mmCIF file of C-alpha atoms in Angstrom:
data_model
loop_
_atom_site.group_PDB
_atom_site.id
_atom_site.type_symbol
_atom_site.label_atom_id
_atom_site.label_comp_id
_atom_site.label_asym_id
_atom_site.label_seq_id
_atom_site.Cartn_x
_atom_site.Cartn_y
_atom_site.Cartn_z
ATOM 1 C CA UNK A 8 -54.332 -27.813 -36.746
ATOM 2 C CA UNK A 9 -53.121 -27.476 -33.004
ATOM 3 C CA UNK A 10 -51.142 -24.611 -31.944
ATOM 4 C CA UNK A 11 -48.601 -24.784 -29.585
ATOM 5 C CA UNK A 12 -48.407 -20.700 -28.679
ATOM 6 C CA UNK A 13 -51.191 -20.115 -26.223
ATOM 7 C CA UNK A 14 -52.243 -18.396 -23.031
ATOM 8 C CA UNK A 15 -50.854 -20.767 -20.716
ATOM 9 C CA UNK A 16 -47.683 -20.080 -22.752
ATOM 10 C CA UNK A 17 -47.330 -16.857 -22.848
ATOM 11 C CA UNK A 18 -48.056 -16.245 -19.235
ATOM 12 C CA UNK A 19 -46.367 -19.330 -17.436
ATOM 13 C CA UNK A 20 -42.930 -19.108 -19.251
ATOM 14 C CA UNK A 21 -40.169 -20.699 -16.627
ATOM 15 C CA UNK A 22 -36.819 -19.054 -16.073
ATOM 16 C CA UNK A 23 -33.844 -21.160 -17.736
ATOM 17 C CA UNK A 24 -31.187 -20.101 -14.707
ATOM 18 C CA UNK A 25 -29.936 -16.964 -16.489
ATOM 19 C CA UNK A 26 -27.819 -18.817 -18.929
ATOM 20 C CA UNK A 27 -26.596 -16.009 -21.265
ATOM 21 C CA UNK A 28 -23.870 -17.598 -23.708
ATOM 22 C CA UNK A 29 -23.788 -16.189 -27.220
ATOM 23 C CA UNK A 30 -23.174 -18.214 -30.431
ATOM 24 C CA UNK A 31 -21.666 -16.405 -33.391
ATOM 25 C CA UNK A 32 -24.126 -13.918 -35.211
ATOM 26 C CA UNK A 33 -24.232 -10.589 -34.231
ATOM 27 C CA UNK A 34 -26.236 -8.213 -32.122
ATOM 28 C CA UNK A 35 -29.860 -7.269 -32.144
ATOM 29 C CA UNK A 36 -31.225 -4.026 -33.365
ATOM 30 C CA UNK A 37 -31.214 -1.684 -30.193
ATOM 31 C CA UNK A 38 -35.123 -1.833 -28.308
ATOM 32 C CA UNK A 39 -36.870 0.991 -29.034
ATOM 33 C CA UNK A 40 -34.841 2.208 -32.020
ATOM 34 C CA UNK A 41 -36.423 -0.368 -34.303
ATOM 35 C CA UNK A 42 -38.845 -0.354 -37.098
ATOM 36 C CA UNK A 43 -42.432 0.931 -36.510
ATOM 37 C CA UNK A 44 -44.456 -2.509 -37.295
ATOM 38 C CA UNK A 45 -48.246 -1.666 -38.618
ATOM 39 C CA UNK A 46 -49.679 -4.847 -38.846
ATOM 40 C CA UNK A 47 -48.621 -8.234 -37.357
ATOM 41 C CA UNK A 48 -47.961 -11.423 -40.434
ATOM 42 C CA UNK A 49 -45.402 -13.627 -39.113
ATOM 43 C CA UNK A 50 -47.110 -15.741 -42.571
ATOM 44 C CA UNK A 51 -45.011 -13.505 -44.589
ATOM 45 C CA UNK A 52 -41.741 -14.046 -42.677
ATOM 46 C CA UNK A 53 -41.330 -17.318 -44.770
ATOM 47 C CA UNK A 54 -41.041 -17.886 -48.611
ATOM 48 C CA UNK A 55 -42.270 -21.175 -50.450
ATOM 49 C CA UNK A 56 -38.768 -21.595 -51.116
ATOM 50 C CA UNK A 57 -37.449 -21.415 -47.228
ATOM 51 C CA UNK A 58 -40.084 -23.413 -46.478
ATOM 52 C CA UNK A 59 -39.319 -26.082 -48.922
ATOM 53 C CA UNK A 60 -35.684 -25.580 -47.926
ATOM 54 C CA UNK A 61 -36.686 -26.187 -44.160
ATOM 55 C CA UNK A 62 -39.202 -28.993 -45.487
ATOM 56 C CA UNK A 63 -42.323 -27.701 -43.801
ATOM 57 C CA UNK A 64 -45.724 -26.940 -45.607
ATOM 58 C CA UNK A 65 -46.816 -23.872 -47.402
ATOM 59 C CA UNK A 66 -48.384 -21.966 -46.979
ATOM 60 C CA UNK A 67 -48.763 -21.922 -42.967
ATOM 61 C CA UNK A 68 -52.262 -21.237 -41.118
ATOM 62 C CA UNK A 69 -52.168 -18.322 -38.888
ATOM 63 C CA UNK A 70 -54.145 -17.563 -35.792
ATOM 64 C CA UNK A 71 -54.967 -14.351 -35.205
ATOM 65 C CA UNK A 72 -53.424 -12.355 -31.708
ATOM 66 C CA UNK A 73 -55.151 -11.595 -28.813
ATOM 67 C CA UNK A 74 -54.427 -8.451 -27.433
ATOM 68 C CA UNK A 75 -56.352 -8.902 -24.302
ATOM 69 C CA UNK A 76 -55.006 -12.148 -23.501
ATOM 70 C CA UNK A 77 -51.203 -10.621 -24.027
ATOM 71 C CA UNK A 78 -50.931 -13.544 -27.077
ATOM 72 C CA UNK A 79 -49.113 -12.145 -30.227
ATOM 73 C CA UNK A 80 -50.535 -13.907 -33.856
ATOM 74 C CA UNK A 81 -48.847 -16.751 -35.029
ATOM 75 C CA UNK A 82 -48.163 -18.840 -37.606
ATOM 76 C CA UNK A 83 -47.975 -22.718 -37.878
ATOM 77 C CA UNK A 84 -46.004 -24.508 -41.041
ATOM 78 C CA UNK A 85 -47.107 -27.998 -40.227
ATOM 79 C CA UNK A 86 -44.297 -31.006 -41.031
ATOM 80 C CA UNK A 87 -44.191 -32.824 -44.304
ATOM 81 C CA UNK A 88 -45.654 -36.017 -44.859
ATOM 82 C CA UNK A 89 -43.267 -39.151 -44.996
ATOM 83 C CA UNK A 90 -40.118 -36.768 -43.056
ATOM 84 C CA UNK A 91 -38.860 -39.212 -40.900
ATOM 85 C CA UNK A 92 -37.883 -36.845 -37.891
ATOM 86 C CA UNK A 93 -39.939 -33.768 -39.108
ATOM 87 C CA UNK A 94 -41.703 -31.252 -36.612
ATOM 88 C CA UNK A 95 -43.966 -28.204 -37.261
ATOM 89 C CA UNK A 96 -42.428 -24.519 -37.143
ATOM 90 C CA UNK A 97 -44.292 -22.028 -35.818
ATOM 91 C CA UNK A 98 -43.604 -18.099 -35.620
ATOM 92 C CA UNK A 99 -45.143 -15.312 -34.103
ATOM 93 C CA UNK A 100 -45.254 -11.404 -34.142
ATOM 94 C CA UNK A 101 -46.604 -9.049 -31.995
ATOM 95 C CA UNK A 102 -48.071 -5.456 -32.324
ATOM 96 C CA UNK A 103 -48.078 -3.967 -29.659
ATOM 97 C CA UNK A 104 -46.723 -6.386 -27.187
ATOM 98 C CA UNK A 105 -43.394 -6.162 -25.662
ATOM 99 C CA UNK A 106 -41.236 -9.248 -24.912
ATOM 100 C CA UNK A 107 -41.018 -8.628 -21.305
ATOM 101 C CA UNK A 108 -45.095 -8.670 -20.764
ATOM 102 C CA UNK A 109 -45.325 -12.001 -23.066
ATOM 103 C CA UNK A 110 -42.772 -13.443 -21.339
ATOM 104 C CA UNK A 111 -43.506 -12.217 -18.066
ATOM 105 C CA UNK A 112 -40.653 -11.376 -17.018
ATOM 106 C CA UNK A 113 -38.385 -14.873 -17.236
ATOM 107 C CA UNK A 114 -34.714 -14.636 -17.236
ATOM 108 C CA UNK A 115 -33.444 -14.842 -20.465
ATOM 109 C CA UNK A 116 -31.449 -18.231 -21.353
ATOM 110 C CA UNK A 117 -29.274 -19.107 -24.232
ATOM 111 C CA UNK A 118 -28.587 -16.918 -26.767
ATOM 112 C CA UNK A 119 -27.782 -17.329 -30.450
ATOM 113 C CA UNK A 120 -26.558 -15.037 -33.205
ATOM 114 C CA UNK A 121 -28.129 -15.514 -35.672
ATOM 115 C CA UNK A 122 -29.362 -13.728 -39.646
ATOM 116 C CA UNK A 123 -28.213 -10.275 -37.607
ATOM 117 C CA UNK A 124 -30.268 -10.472 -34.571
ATOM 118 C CA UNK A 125 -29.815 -11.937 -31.122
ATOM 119 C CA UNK A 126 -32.017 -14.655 -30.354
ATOM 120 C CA UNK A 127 -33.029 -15.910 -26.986
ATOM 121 C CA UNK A 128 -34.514 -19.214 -25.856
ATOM 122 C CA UNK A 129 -36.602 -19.185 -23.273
ATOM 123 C CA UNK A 130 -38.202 -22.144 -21.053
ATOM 124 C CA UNK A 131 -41.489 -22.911 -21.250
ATOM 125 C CA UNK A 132 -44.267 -24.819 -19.284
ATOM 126 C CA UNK A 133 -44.083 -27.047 -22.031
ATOM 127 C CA UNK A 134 -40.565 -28.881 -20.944
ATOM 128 C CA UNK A 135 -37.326 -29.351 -22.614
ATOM 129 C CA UNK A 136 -38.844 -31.015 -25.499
ATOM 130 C CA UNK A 137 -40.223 -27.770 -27.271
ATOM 131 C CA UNK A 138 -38.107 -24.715 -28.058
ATOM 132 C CA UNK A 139 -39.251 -21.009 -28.117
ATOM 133 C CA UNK A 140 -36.723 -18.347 -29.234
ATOM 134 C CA UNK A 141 -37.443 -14.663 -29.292
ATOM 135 C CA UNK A 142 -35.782 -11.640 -30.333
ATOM 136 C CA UNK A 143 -36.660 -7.935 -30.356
ATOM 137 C CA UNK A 144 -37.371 -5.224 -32.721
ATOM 138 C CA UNK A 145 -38.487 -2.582 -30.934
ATOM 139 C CA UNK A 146 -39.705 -2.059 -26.958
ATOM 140 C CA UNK A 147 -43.419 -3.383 -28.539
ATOM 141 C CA UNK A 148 -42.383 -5.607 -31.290
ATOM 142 C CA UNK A 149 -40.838 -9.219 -30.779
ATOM 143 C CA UNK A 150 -40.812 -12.187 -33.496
ATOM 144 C CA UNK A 151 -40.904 -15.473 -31.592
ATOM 145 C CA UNK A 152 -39.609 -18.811 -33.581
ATOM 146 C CA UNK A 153 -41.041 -22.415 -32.295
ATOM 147 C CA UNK A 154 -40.492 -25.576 -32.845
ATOM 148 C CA UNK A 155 -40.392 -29.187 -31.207
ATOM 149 C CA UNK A 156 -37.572 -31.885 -30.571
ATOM 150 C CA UNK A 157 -38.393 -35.247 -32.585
ATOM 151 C CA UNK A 158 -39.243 -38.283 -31.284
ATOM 152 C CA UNK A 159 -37.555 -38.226 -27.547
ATOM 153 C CA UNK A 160 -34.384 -36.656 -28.414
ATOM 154 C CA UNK A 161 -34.854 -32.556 -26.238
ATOM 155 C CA UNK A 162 -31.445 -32.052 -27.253
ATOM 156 C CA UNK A 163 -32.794 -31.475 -30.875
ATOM 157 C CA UNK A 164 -36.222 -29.149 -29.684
ATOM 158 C CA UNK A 165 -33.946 -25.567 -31.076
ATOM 159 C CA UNK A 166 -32.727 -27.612 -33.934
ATOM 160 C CA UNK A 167 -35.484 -26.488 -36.889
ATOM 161 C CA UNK A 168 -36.260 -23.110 -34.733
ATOM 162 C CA UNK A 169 -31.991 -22.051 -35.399
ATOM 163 C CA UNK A 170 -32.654 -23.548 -39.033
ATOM 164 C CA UNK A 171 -35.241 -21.327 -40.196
ATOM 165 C CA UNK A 172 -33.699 -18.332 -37.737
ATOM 166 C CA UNK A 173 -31.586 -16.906 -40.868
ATOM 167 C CA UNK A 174 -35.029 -17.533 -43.083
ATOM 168 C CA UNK A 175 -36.946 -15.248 -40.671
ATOM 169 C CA UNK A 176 -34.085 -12.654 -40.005
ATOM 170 C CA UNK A 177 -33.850 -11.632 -44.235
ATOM 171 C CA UNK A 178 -37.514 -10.971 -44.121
ATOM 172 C CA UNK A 179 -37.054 -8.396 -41.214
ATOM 173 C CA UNK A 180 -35.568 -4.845 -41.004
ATOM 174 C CA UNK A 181 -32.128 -5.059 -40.972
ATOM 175 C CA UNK A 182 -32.171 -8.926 -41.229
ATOM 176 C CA UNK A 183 -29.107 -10.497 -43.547
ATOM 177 C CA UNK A 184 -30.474 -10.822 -46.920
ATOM 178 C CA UNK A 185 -30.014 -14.282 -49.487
ATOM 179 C CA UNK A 186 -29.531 -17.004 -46.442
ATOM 180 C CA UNK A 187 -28.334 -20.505 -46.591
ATOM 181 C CA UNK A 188 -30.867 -22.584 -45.134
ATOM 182 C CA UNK A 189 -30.273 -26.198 -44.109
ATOM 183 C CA UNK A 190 -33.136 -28.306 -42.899
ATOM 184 C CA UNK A 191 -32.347 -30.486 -39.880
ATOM 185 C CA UNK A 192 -31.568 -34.057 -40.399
ATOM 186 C CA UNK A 193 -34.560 -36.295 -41.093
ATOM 187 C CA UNK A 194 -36.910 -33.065 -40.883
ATOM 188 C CA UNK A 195 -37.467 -33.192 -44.964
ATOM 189 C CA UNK A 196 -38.121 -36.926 -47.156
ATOM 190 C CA UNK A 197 -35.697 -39.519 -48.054
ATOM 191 C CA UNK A 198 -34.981 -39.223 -51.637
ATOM 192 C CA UNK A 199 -34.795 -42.315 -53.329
ATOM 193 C CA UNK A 200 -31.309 -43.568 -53.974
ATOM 194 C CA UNK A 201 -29.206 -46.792 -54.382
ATOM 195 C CA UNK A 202 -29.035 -49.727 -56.742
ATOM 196 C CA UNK A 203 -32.605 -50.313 -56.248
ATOM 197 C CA UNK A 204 -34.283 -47.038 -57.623
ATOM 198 C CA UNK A 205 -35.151 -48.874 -61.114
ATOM 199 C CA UNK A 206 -35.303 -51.971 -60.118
ATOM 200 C CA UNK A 207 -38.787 -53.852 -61.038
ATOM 201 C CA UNK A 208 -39.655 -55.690 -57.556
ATOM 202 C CA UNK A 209 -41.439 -58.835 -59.864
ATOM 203 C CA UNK A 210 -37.861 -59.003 -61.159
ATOM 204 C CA UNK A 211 -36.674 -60.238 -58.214
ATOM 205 C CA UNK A 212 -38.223 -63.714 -58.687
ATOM 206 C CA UNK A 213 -38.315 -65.377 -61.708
ATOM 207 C CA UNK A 214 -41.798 -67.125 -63.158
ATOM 208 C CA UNK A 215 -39.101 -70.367 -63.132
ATOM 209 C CA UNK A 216 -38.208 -69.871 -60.002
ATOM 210 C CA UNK A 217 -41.615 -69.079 -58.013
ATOM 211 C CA UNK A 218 -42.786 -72.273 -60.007
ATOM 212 C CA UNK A 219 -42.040 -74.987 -56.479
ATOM 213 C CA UNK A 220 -43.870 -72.789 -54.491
ATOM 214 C CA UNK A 221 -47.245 -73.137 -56.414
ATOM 215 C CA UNK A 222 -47.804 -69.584 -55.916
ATOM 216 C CA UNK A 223 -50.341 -67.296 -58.621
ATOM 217 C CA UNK A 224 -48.066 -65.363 -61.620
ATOM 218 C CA UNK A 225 -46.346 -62.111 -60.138
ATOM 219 C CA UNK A 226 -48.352 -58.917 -59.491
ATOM 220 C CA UNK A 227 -47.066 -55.340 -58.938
ATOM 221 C CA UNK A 228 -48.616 -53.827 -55.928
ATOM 222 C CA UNK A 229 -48.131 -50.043 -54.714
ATOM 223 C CA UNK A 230 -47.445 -49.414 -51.168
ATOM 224 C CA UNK A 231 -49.185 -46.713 -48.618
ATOM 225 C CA UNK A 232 -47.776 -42.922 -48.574
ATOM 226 C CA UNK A 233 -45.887 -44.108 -45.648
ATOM 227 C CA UNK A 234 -44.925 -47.582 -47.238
ATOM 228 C CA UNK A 235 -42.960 -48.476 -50.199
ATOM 229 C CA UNK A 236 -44.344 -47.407 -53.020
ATOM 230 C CA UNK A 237 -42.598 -50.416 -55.260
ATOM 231 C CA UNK A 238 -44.089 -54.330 -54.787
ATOM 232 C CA UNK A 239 -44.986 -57.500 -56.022
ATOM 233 C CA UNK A 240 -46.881 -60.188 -54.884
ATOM 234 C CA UNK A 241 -47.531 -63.543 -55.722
ATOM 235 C CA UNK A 242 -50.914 -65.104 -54.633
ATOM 236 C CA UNK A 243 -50.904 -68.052 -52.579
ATOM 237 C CA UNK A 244 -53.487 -70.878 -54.092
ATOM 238 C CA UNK A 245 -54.534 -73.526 -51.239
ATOM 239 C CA UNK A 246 -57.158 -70.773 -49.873
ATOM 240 C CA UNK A 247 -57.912 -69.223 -46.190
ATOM 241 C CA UNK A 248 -55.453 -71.833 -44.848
ATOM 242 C CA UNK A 249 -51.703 -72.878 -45.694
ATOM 243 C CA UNK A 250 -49.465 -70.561 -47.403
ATOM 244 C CA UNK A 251 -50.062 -67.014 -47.297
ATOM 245 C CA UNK A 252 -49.344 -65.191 -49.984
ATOM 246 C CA UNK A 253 -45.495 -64.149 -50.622
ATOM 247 C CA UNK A 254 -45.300 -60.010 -50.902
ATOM 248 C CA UNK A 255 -41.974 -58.212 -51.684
ATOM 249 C CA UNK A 256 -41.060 -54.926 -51.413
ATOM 250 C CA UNK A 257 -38.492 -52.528 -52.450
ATOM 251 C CA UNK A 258 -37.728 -49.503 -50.279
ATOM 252 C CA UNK A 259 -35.582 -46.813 -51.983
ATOM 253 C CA UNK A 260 -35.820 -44.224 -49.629
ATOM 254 C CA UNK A 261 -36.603 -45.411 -45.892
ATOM 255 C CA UNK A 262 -34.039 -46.534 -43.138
ATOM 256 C CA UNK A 263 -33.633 -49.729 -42.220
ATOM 257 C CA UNK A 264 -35.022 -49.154 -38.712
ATOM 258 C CA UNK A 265 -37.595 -47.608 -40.370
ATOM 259 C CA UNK A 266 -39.276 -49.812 -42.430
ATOM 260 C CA UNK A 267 -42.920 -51.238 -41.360
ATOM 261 C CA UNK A 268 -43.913 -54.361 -39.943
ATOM 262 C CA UNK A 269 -40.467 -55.472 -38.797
ATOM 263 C CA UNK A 270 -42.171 -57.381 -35.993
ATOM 264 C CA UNK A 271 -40.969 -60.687 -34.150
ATOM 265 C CA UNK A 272 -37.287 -61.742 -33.139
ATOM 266 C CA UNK A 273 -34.559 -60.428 -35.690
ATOM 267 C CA UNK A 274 -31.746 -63.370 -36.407
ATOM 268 C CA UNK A 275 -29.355 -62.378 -38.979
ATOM 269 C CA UNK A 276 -28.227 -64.400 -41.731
ATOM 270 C CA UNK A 277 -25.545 -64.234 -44.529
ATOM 271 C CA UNK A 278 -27.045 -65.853 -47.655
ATOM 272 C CA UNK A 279 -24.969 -65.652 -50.910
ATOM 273 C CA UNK A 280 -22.387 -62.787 -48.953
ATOM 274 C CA UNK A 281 -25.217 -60.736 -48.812
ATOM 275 C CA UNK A 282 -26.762 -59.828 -45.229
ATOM 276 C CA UNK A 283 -30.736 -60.719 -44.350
ATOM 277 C CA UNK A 284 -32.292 -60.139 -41.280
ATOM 278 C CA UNK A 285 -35.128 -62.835 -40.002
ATOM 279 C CA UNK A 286 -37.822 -61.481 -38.277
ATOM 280 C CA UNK A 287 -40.486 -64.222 -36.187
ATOM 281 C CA UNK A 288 -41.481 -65.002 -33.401
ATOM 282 C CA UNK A 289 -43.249 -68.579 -32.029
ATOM 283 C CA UNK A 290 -46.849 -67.534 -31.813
ATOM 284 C CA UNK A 291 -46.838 -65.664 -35.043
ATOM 285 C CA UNK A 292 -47.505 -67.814 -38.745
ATOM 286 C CA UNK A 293 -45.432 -64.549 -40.524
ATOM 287 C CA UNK A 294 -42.071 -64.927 -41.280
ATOM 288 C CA UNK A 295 -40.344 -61.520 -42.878
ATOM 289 C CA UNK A 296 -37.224 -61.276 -43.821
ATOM 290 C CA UNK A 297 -35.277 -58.344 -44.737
ATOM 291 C CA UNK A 298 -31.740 -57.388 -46.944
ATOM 292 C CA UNK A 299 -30.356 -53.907 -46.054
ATOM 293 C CA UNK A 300 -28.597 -52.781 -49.487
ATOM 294 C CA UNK A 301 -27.525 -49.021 -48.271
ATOM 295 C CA UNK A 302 -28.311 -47.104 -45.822
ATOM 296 C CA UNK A 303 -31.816 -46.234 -47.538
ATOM 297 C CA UNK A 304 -32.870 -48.945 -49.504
ATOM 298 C CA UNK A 305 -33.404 -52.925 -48.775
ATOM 299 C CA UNK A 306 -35.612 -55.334 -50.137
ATOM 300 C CA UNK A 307 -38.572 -57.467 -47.526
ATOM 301 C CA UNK A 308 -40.277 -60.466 -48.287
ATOM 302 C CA UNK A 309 -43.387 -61.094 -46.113
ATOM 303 C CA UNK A 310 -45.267 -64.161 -46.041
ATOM 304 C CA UNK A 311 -45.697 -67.394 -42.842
ATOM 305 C CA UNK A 312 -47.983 -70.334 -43.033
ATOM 306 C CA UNK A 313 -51.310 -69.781 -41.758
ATOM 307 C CA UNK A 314 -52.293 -73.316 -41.071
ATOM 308 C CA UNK A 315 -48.439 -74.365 -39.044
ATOM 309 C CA UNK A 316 -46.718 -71.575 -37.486
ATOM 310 C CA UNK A 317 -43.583 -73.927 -37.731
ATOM 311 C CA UNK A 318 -43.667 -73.442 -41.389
ATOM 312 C CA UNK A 319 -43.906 -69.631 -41.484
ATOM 313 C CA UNK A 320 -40.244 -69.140 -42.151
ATOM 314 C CA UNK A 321 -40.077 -72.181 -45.201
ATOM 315 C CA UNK A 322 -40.504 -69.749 -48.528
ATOM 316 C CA UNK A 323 -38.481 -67.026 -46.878
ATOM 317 C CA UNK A 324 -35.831 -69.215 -46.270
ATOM 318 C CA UNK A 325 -35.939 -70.717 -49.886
ATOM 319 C CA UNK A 326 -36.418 -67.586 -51.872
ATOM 320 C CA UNK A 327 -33.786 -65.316 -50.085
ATOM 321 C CA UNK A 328 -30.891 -67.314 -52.290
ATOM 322 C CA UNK A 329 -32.742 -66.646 -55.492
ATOM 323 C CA UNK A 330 -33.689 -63.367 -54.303
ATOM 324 C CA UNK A 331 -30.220 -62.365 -53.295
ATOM 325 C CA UNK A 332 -28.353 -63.647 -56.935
ATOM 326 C CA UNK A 333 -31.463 -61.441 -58.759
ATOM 327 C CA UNK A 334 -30.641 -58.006 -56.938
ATOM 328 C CA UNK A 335 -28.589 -55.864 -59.107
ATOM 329 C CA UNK A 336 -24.582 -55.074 -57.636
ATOM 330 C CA UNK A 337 -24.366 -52.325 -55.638
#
């Protein structure tokens, strides 16, 4: 696992143009007056339950410090599998190491008050998109909380370091004890939800109605950690060529503009009252078509004609009437 806290980081930190606003909170423990720290474990500065609450991994992988190299230890809670937005957390603690000499002496930027100590972002050579904010406990002791902005958005880099800010603070001296903790939008896994959550995919298309198609009997499929877990397919029967097989799935717990292999030119459609969404494109013998049902769950059929791309869109087209009278009311 990669860490993001290095040399070049802790020596090349960039000046943010003195910035000094303060956001609620209150102040930091007074340098030099704070606790004497023994032994460096930013690991312990987060429970199982923040870091479920934050929706990173548990427990995190620590690299040791390096005192000659001015490069406190640190620890890395790496991003949960299937969070749609989720980034890594990382925080650090040094022994022995004052703020000033790690940062080498950058102007401090924002400031934000947070779990009873002042914390202070400051730039870094790694750009807007990652987030470093630091605060002090004594003149040699500084705890240093990281993370990145998802996707291309470097308004959001501070957004999971001010989350787990509170979570760090109530494992420090003087730190605000029992902490509400709210994970960052998108930075922990859908839950499934909707009309859909019990709904049997095969159910979707009756044996009477899959009959014109002269497609194989319905088969439940499972889907990839990062697909849907719910499916069905029916087997086409005229071989390598023709028909492809018709696959549906149900998604319970992945945004629309999330869902995989939405590929091709999108051309909505009301069918029955109900909104579908076309997707295919010229070259291309798959046709997929998809019905949002909330915000988190819809229902894709996938199939094309392998032998006339013309064709690809023919079942699609026939089945998303039947399709759309099966799905349960919202």
């Amino acid at each position: 696992m990669r860490f993001r806290n290095s040399v070049v980081l802790g020596l090349a930190v960039l000046a943010l143009g003195g910035c000094t606003s303060t956001i609620g909170g209150s102040a930091s423990p007074v340098p030099g007056q704070g606790p004497v720290i023994t032994k460096a474990d930013p690991c312990a500065l987060l429970s199982q339950q923040q870091a479920d609450e934050l929706g990173v991994r548990y427990p995190g992988k620590e690299r040791p410090a390096k005192p000659e190299q001015k490069v406190p230890a640190v620890c890395r809670f790496s991003e949960l599998e299937d969070a749609p937005d989720g980034v890594a957390l990382e925080v650090s603690q040094s022994l022995n190491l004052s703020a000033v000499d790690y940062y080498a002496g950058a102007l401090p930027g924002e400031k934000f008050g947070i779990g009873g100590f002042t914390w202070t972002r400051y730039a870094t050579v790694l750009g807007p998109s990652y987030c470093s904010l630091a605060t002090e406990l004594d003149a040699k002791t500084f705890i240093e909380i990281s993370s990145d902005a998802p996707g291309d958005d470097n308004s959001k880099a501070c957004d999971l370091a001010k989350a787990a800010a509170p979570a760090i603070a109530s494992h420090l001296p003087g730190g605000q004890q029992d902490p509400q903790i709210t994970a960052p939008p998108g930075q922990k896994p859908l839950e499934p939800s909707g009309p859909l959550v019990n709904v049997d995919p095969c159910t979707l298309l009756k044996p009477e109605q899959v009959a014109p198609f002269n497609l194989q009997p319905a088969r439940p499929m499972n889907g990839s950690s990062r697909d849907p877990k719910n499916g069905c397919q029916w087997d086409d029967t005229d071989g390598d060529a023709g028909k492809k097989a018709l696959d549906l799935w149900v998604y319970t717990a992945t945004k629309t503009e999330d869902v995989p292999g939405l590929e091709g030119t999108p051309a909505e459609q009301v069918v029955n009252g109900r909104k579908w969404i076309v997707y295919s494109a010229a070259d291309s013998p798959i046709c997929v078509a998809l019905m949002p049902v909330t915000e988190t769950s819809s229902i894709k059929i996938d199939t094309g004609d392998l032998t006339d791309k013309a064709k690809a869109c023919e079942i699609p087209q026939a089945v998303m009437p039947l399709v759309t009278a099966n799905v349960p009311a919202s």
